[in-house]
Amino acid sequence: MDAAPAKRRKIGHAQDGAERALESAALTGFSRSRAFVLEAEELLDSVRVDYEAAFAGADGLLHRVKGAIEAIKPHESLPVAEAAAKLEKKHKVKVPFPDPPPPENSHYKVAFAKPAQFNVVGSYVSKTMVKTQKDHSVDMVIVMPEEILQEKDYLDLRYFYKRAYYLAVVASALRKELGKEGQLAYEYLNGNPLCPVLTFQPKALQKAADNAGDKEQSGEKATLDYRIRIIPCAPDAFFPKAKLHLGASLVRKGLNADANAASAPTSFYNSALVAEGSFLPYLRLLRQTEKKCRSFKNACMLGRIWLQQRGFGGDISEGGFGHFEWAVLLALLLQGGDNKGHAALSASLSATQLFKAFIQYLSVTDFSEKPCVFGPGTPELDDHIGSGPIIWDSARQLNIAYKMGPWSAVMLCQHAKWTRKVLANPAADQFHPTFILKAGLPSHNFDLVARLNHDASSAAAADNGAADARGRLWQLSSKVYRVLRRAFFDEETGHRARVIHINTPASSPWPLAERPKQHESAALEIGILFDPVNMARTVDRGPTAGPSAEEQDECEQFRKFWGDKSELRRFERDTIRETLIWSSTTAFEVCEEMMHYILGLHLRIGQVDGDISVYGNELPALLSLSPSDTAVFNVAKKAFSTFERDVRNLDDLPLRVRQLAPICAELRHASVKPPVLGPSKVGPRPMECVISFEASGKWPESLIAIQRTKIAFLLMIGSLLEKSKGGEVKTHVGLEDAKLETENLAFLDVVYESGASFRLRIHSDLEETLLERQVKDKTQEQYLRQQATTSLAAFRRLHTNLPLHNQYISTCATRFAALSPTIRLAKHWFNAHKLSYHFTEEFIELAVLRVFLSPYPWDAPSSANTGFMRTLLFLAHWDWRTEPLIVDTGGDMPAADRIAITTRLDAWRKIDPSMHHTVLFVATAQEPSGVAWTTVGGHAKPSKVVAARMTSLAKSASRVVREQGVELDCRRLFVPSLKDYDVVLHLNSKAMKSALKTYATVDPAEPEAASRPKFKNLDERTGQVPLPLVQHPSEMFLDHLSEAYSGPLVFFRGAADENTIGAIWNPQMQRRAFRINLPTSYKPVAGQKRSRDDEDSDDEEAGLVDVNKEAILAEIARIGADLVERIEVKGA
Amino acid sequence: MPSGPATIGEFSVLPVSIPPLPSFLQNATHYLYVRRNAPKIPTANDSRSLFLTNIPVDSTEAHLRALVASLVGAGRFESVTFADERRDALAQSTPDAAQPAQAGRALQAHGAKKRKREDEEAGRAQEGAAARLPSTWTRPLRRSGSTAVVLLADDRSAAQVLKAIAKANRTRRYPAWGGDALPDGRVPPLGSVWLRAHNRLSYPDRDALQASIDAFSALFARREQEAAETAKRMRHEPDADGFVTVTRGGRNAPASRNEAEDARRKMLERQDKKKEELTNFYRFQLRERKKEEQVELLKRFDEDRRKLGAMREKRGKFVPEA
């Protein structure tokens, strides 16, 4: 009787809503997004400005400013020229008239009267400033009284002349009042040359800012170096908005009565005019939204940070989409502005939710494609999209995006897409790329950056007159953009570029008594982001040349655009098309060629040398990477498959071959130099591979015996190969430099006549089992178990991890064209800084691969240049002390695995907090242990010191990249500094070269010259192939040195063929008490015995000893003999 | 030349002057520390041997012979054993290095080694030498700061050497290292020749290698057989306490370790499957699972919190880059 209700209750309970929500949350693993929320909150807390302290005295200043302006004596209207001259004479203040200034004889009248209204607007009142923003300004608008304006002032810049005069009067008054307490200057509001404003920077702060330049950056200082901007504006709704629509042409004068130009719409001018009267309406809108939606402010702050990290700002040169636009757009979305009348976003969302939703919105809206309209739109808006992006706020009749160029709209959309991608990826770290990383640098963003020299090209741009108020430079850039867009965004054949961006120079403030500085000489910066698939295309197929009128028309247009470059060609299936043939080979060069051609054709830019300078190809050129390298790598791969077939075809092998896998960088497109196949004078360096056979029970159950059996096997394979391939193949069984009998003892070198050579090692499955057993065997002695662990790790690396690694690096190299050159550049960088000796190649490859597989906040790099720059950035940012490097090679690593990897790292750090055994932790889906590539022979490779050096080098490299921008001489990144080393060994290149050649028949001891007969045909060496190299001699030499001096010295070396080795004395090896097993050569310290009567010296009689550095160096000189040319000691 | 103490602890300090080389023109002095050899387990030769520590990395027998000769004259030096060689020898002499593991353990347990006769052992040593792989280096390097034991002709020479060291310290006339004192051609050179020689030695003659492998296989096969025989014998013979040792090859035991592991794995699989069938079968299991998940969720939340705290501690994580 009781049981039934109880049961029912349980069922009811199980379907409880909250519980189900929890369950679903657990299943979807929302931990990441929750972390994002927490991190974002933390970010807001840390950047929030404490207004009381930061703007101490700002309110008082504002009141004084207000008072000073109110005290200005109004005057009756005067002719503008006269008034300006008077002002200049009396106060030494120039009126910042927009270009062109009013003509001398004009009869415009200007007057001054008390402002109708004062108001403080902007982020100072809404309290949405962040500590890290570029400048903190308090915006004060002064509304010009209606009596000094006339309605027709909207025409021909008249309003702006009056505004400029008004500002100058205010400036002269303020200088009297505040001139001693700070600095007054003019500045363009958001870089808009129509709207100058007055800035006032209090002096005390100015000084502080000069003194403690970077202290202020770390946020230590309580007071920010704020400034006050005084912005005159028009009264709300003074000008008839109906007349200021986007299509109106309001600047008619000054254009030499050119009828055509006069009718051209002046949409920027119009919007600027509307914006003049909209300060207060927008202030109201934002206040309303703040009240309605609690998290609005925080969302705006997040937006500000996001925009700032991507280089966007309200300034025209920064893209014209800044914090204000973000806030207004978000407010409109919250208000329900879309044409159906209800809100797109709910006011109850949290700040991060709003942020995410807004990013989502931006990522799907390209303002330059289609006007984005809030409220009832007008159909004619679509017609104006050609002149720029449109965000139409019907209520206030303003195009909010009027300061944006079409390129910045595209770029904004692209950045939003990238950010959306990272926000949608639950596995990635979402916070860091979204808010912390500086993602706006051209060298990280664009594959090609070009500079247009403006001086030479201004003539070409001027043919249309100065219809655009933003100046000639702007006109030029929009033309360039149109041409390039047409050239690179060909719908039919596929887009060559993903983004074309143009960066115009920013304007700077200027003193009151001067004219604004013209940035005529500044250059335009064009950034292009390739589509890696299409950019390298050398043949463009245009429209088919057919008889129909439509086709003819199309061809005509095509020819008109491309000029003489276009030619008719016949393709398969008898189609005849207009075609463009480009002569370059790489993506970069094709792009450069196209740019030169098309800009020259349409804008007559680039005729003179130095008109266009192109950046972004220096790095590949540095290593002389070329697209033909891929072919060379493929040849090596082909040689390998020949070898594999030859081995598989051997009939008399006792076991069937299961797998023959390559394990070297040459066979995965990842070696710095492409493999050279062909006869060479020096001994060949075989490419390594491993072979495994079908499982067999015949392997002896003893590690030593297994190793010997392998030798027998290798001997057999060798002789069988030689027999089956005739004289084509030569084989050598070589012995490893093994310390233990249980390690792998031998390998087989197979040298083909063609020049390819391979090194084969045998895998035996029993070996692994035996080693595992030894590791687990608790009865064994500790050191034996340790040995077994090391051997097992080496075994697994060689036979399990390396073949897999080769496989996925090769796969990824075909998937990402830029991966292979980037890896090679990164390796070259490690070489140049003499770090390679301490890093496994695989680690470098994985670090680069991570930049490709988890490229946030960008997309996977499409050129070696960006790839390398971002690799440096990654290395600089990677906090390896607490973060594992997880490379998700398959793209489907479950969240549980990631957590497990992180937990493992935490465990390591707990066991080994000083990081003696495990330093870097690099895990992949196939290799979750995380130490396969960073621990070799039981030692951390690299050690903590070296890893820290890598980070600091990468940090300084990134800093240089950031500071120098695209003009950076990339060679600087690869200049090593030998100053840091205590000792530098200079090797003798001649002796080293001689060590590359050994012959089976020649005694190495006899000197080369003496033993060589006079005639070449008598020399037994002629025609004989030198023995393969077991290891590069300099590697061998260094291995011995670092083994002998593992205690006192740390050696640094780059590539194997490099002739300088750096070394640093281990600071831990110091003066110490004498004992029997000293870690290195020590000398007794003279005279220390006498100091013993200094009371409490240790009771130990044993004297102190010190590292005998000279003796050690002398030993190195003896070991090196002829190899070492010179040993350079720091300070000696 | 700097003068240091003549003794340090119970060691006499022997400074050795190092002649400059073109690549390193400084005069250096190396310090050897010498005392009478007194190992933990005394041997017969202790009284006429000296213990050296901090020997130079390029020490060879010839070098030390020349050094002793310069101190007390020729004819006193007998031989030298380096620390790493001693360890090598130890590793080589472990009796069952080349034996099937199982058999080796059984033999050890049974004390079969005792029965080995002297001549048999000598024969084995010879075989072992034949089976050893050729060395690939003409001359090894020592680890910096390692030790060696020098065996001299008699007790008196040892005392004389120590006295000569004391005298050298007094007179400040230190013996030189290497140089002319070395016999010509007896010490293989270092440098590029050394590396080239290594490369050549790494590719030994195929026949020699084959012979060495053959010798090894013969040795190994014989030992395996011996071990098998012993094992068989032991299966039948009770030991002193009357127990019969269980060895491989019994009636019920699987033929090899591999098979045993296979069987074990299969059994585990079967168990797993059984377990799988019974999960989420009862209501209480479901409930417990849910509870666990909630706890897990809470735990993760706490973890995030903690991580955040850690990030906060490290300043700069939350400040957007300039």
XYZ file of C-alpha atoms in Angstrom, chain A residues 10 19 22-23 26 29 31 34-35 38-39 42-43 46-47 132 217-218 305 309 431 435-438 700-702 704-705 708 711-712 715 719 722 731-735 737 741 745 747 749 759 766 769 773 877 879 882-883 962 991 994-995 997-1005 1008 1027-1030 1033 1036-1037 1040 1043-1045 1074 1076-1086 1103-1105 1108 1110-1111 1113-1115 1117-1127 1129, chain B residues 2-5 7-11 13 18-19 21-24 26-31 33 35 51 53-58 63 88 92 96-102 105 131-137 141-147 177 189-204 206 209-210 212-213 216 220 224 248 256-258 261 283 287 289-290 293-294 297 300-301 303-308 311-312 314-322:
224
model
C 10.190 9.260 -7.112
C 17.524 18.527 -12.287
C 21.633 20.305 -14.558
C 21.916 17.012 -16.316
C 26.667 18.309 -17.496
C 30.054 20.345 -20.754
C 32.302 24.378 -18.030
C 31.080 29.300 -17.456
C 34.778 29.876 -17.155
C 33.847 34.259 -14.706
C 36.903 35.433 -16.583
C 37.205 39.363 -13.583
C 38.398 41.301 -16.599
C 40.389 44.704 -13.322
C 39.930 47.299 -16.044
C 43.762 50.287 -20.915
C 50.197 51.190 -18.178
C 50.375 48.742 -15.358
C 38.039 46.012 -25.140
C 42.334 44.718 -29.235
C 38.825 34.316 -23.050
C 40.010 39.983 -24.941
C 43.659 39.758 -24.043
C 45.514 39.149 -27.285
C 46.250 42.146 -29.417
C 63.720 -14.813 -27.692
C 62.468 -13.830 -24.297
C 65.464 -11.739 -23.374
C 69.790 -8.746 -25.014
C 69.001 -11.653 -27.250
C 71.248 -9.473 -31.286
C 71.265 -7.419 -35.910
C 71.045 -10.798 -37.556
C 72.293 -8.365 -41.868
C 72.284 -8.959 -48.088
C 71.856 -6.197 -52.316
C 73.848 -1.623 -47.497
C 75.791 -1.166 -44.292
C 74.899 -2.440 -40.884
C 75.908 0.173 -38.389
C 76.241 -0.021 -34.640
C 76.507 4.255 -29.768
C 73.216 -4.151 -24.132
C 72.207 -1.927 -30.961
C 70.593 -0.179 -37.780
C 71.776 1.897 -43.867
C 68.219 4.011 -42.116
C 58.119 -8.568 -27.483
C 56.267 -6.314 -23.346
C 57.285 -6.047 -17.326
C 52.377 33.848 -24.564
C 52.757 29.901 -19.917
C 50.740 25.928 -15.825
C 49.372 25.197 -19.269
C 54.791 44.922 -32.680
C 88.295 19.990 -40.114
C 86.899 16.431 -43.437
C 85.068 14.581 -40.716
C 83.990 11.803 -45.269
C 85.035 8.357 -44.197
C 85.810 5.364 -46.318
C 85.692 1.767 -45.336
C 89.125 1.143 -46.768
C 91.015 4.170 -45.555
C 92.510 4.459 -42.134
C 91.098 7.623 -40.664
C 94.294 8.376 -38.809
C 94.198 13.268 -46.083
C 80.313 5.605 -45.731
C 77.068 7.028 -44.488
C 77.283 9.267 -41.463
C 76.194 7.671 -38.252
C 80.259 14.927 -36.526
C 78.654 13.722 -32.078
C 81.236 16.090 -30.700
C 80.256 13.950 -25.978
C 77.824 14.222 -21.521
C 81.241 14.834 -20.044
C 80.278 18.253 -18.713
C 85.542 18.768 -1.238
C 85.089 12.245 -3.596
C 82.520 12.286 -6.355
C 82.675 15.828 -7.553
C 80.397 16.684 -10.435
C 83.209 18.175 -12.438
C 86.813 19.309 -12.380
C 87.524 21.346 -9.261
C 90.546 23.154 -7.978
C 91.381 23.752 -4.355
C 90.831 27.278 -3.167
C 94.073 28.858 -2.077
C 88.765 22.330 2.272
C 86.752 24.258 -0.230
C 87.109 23.720 -3.930
C 88.490 24.736 -12.466
C 90.537 26.943 -17.295
C 91.309 23.260 -16.957
C 88.326 24.617 -21.322
C 91.793 23.195 -21.876
C 90.234 19.752 -21.844
C 90.504 22.131 -26.547
C 92.250 18.755 -26.264
C 89.107 16.816 -27.132
C 88.388 19.030 -30.061
C 92.004 19.106 -31.229
C 91.846 20.280 -34.839
C 88.072 20.664 -34.711
C 88.180 23.607 -32.374
C 89.690 26.671 -33.872
C 89.297 29.063 -30.999
C 87.756 29.135 -27.580
C 85.919 33.335 -23.069
C 98.748 29.687 -8.095
C 99.678 27.646 -5.109
C 97.051 25.771 -3.219
C 97.136 23.507 -0.247
C 96.496 18.192 0.905
C 92.789 18.381 1.123
C 91.098 16.070 3.553
C 92.919 12.786 3.312
C 93.848 13.410 -0.300
C 96.643 17.348 -4.248
C 98.439 21.642 -18.939
C 100.369 22.925 -21.917
C 96.973 24.632 -27.329
C 96.535 26.921 -30.334
C 92.801 26.995 -29.741
C 93.141 27.814 -26.071
C 96.003 29.932 -21.567
C 98.161 27.933 -19.232
C 95.958 25.824 -17.058
C 96.539 23.639 -14.090
C 94.520 20.558 -13.453
C 94.276 19.165 -9.946
C 93.383 14.240 -5.808
C 95.151 8.815 -1.790
C 92.802 6.073 -5.692
C 89.707 11.441 -8.269
C 89.043 14.347 -10.609
C 90.941 12.774 -13.484
C 90.952 14.687 -16.781
C 88.279 13.666 -19.253
C 90.802 12.507 -21.821
C 98.550 9.274 -19.848
C 80.814 -1.843 -17.295
C 78.880 -7.628 -18.134
C 72.501 -14.286 -16.679
C 72.806 -11.266 -18.878
C 72.220 -13.374 -21.894
C 69.886 -15.881 -20.424
C 66.171 -16.294 -20.649
C 64.861 -14.384 -17.708
C 62.753 -17.173 -16.349
C 65.687 -16.686 -11.874
C 79.948 -12.665 -28.703
C 80.639 -9.075 -27.720
C 80.137 -6.443 -30.377
C 83.164 -4.471 -31.516
C 83.695 -1.126 -29.885
C 82.984 1.894 -32.027
C 85.344 4.328 -30.368
C 86.045 10.074 -22.801
C 85.591 10.096 -19.047
C 82.939 12.089 -17.289
C 84.395 15.259 -15.856
C 85.493 14.774 -12.260
C 85.391 10.988 -12.273
C 87.731 8.566 -10.542
C 99.893 16.304 -18.864
C 94.318 11.122 -31.374
C 91.141 13.048 -30.621
C 89.518 15.648 -32.824
C 88.353 15.002 -36.341
C 90.400 11.830 -36.699
C 88.710 10.444 -33.651
C 85.259 11.193 -35.041
C 86.114 9.763 -38.417
C 87.475 6.648 -36.832
C 84.232 6.313 -34.940
C 82.210 6.592 -38.097
C 84.303 3.880 -39.692
C 84.179 1.627 -36.670
C 80.425 2.020 -36.512
C 80.192 0.073 -39.739
C 82.048 -3.103 -38.836
C 79.839 -7.778 -42.122
C 79.579 -8.974 -37.179
C 77.926 -12.141 -38.380
C 79.891 -12.291 -33.329
C 76.150 -12.767 -33.686
C 76.153 -15.095 -29.288
C 72.346 -18.188 -25.905
C 68.558 -21.796 -22.900
C 57.675 -23.412 -16.752
C 54.290 -18.883 -22.645
C 53.851 -15.713 -20.752
C 52.195 -14.147 -23.771
C 48.516 -12.518 -20.576
C 16.999 2.378 -9.909
C 20.147 7.756 -8.690
C 24.982 8.162 -10.957
C 23.022 11.371 -11.028
C 27.340 13.838 -11.758
C 26.094 16.671 -9.650
C 29.676 19.435 -11.621
C 34.398 21.421 -11.638
C 32.812 24.688 -10.694
C 37.986 24.066 -9.842
C 37.177 26.891 -12.219
C 36.915 29.209 -9.279
C 40.257 28.086 -8.016
C 41.876 28.454 -11.380
C 40.498 31.934 -11.621
C 45.096 33.547 -12.554
C 44.244 36.540 -10.465
C 49.460 36.167 -11.423
C 48.847 39.737 -12.331
C 48.511 40.699 -15.909
C 46.342 37.832 -17.025
C 43.309 40.024 -17.018
C 44.742 43.120 -18.523
C 44.309 43.449 -22.258
C 47.619 43.805 -24.015
C 48.626 47.217 -25.079
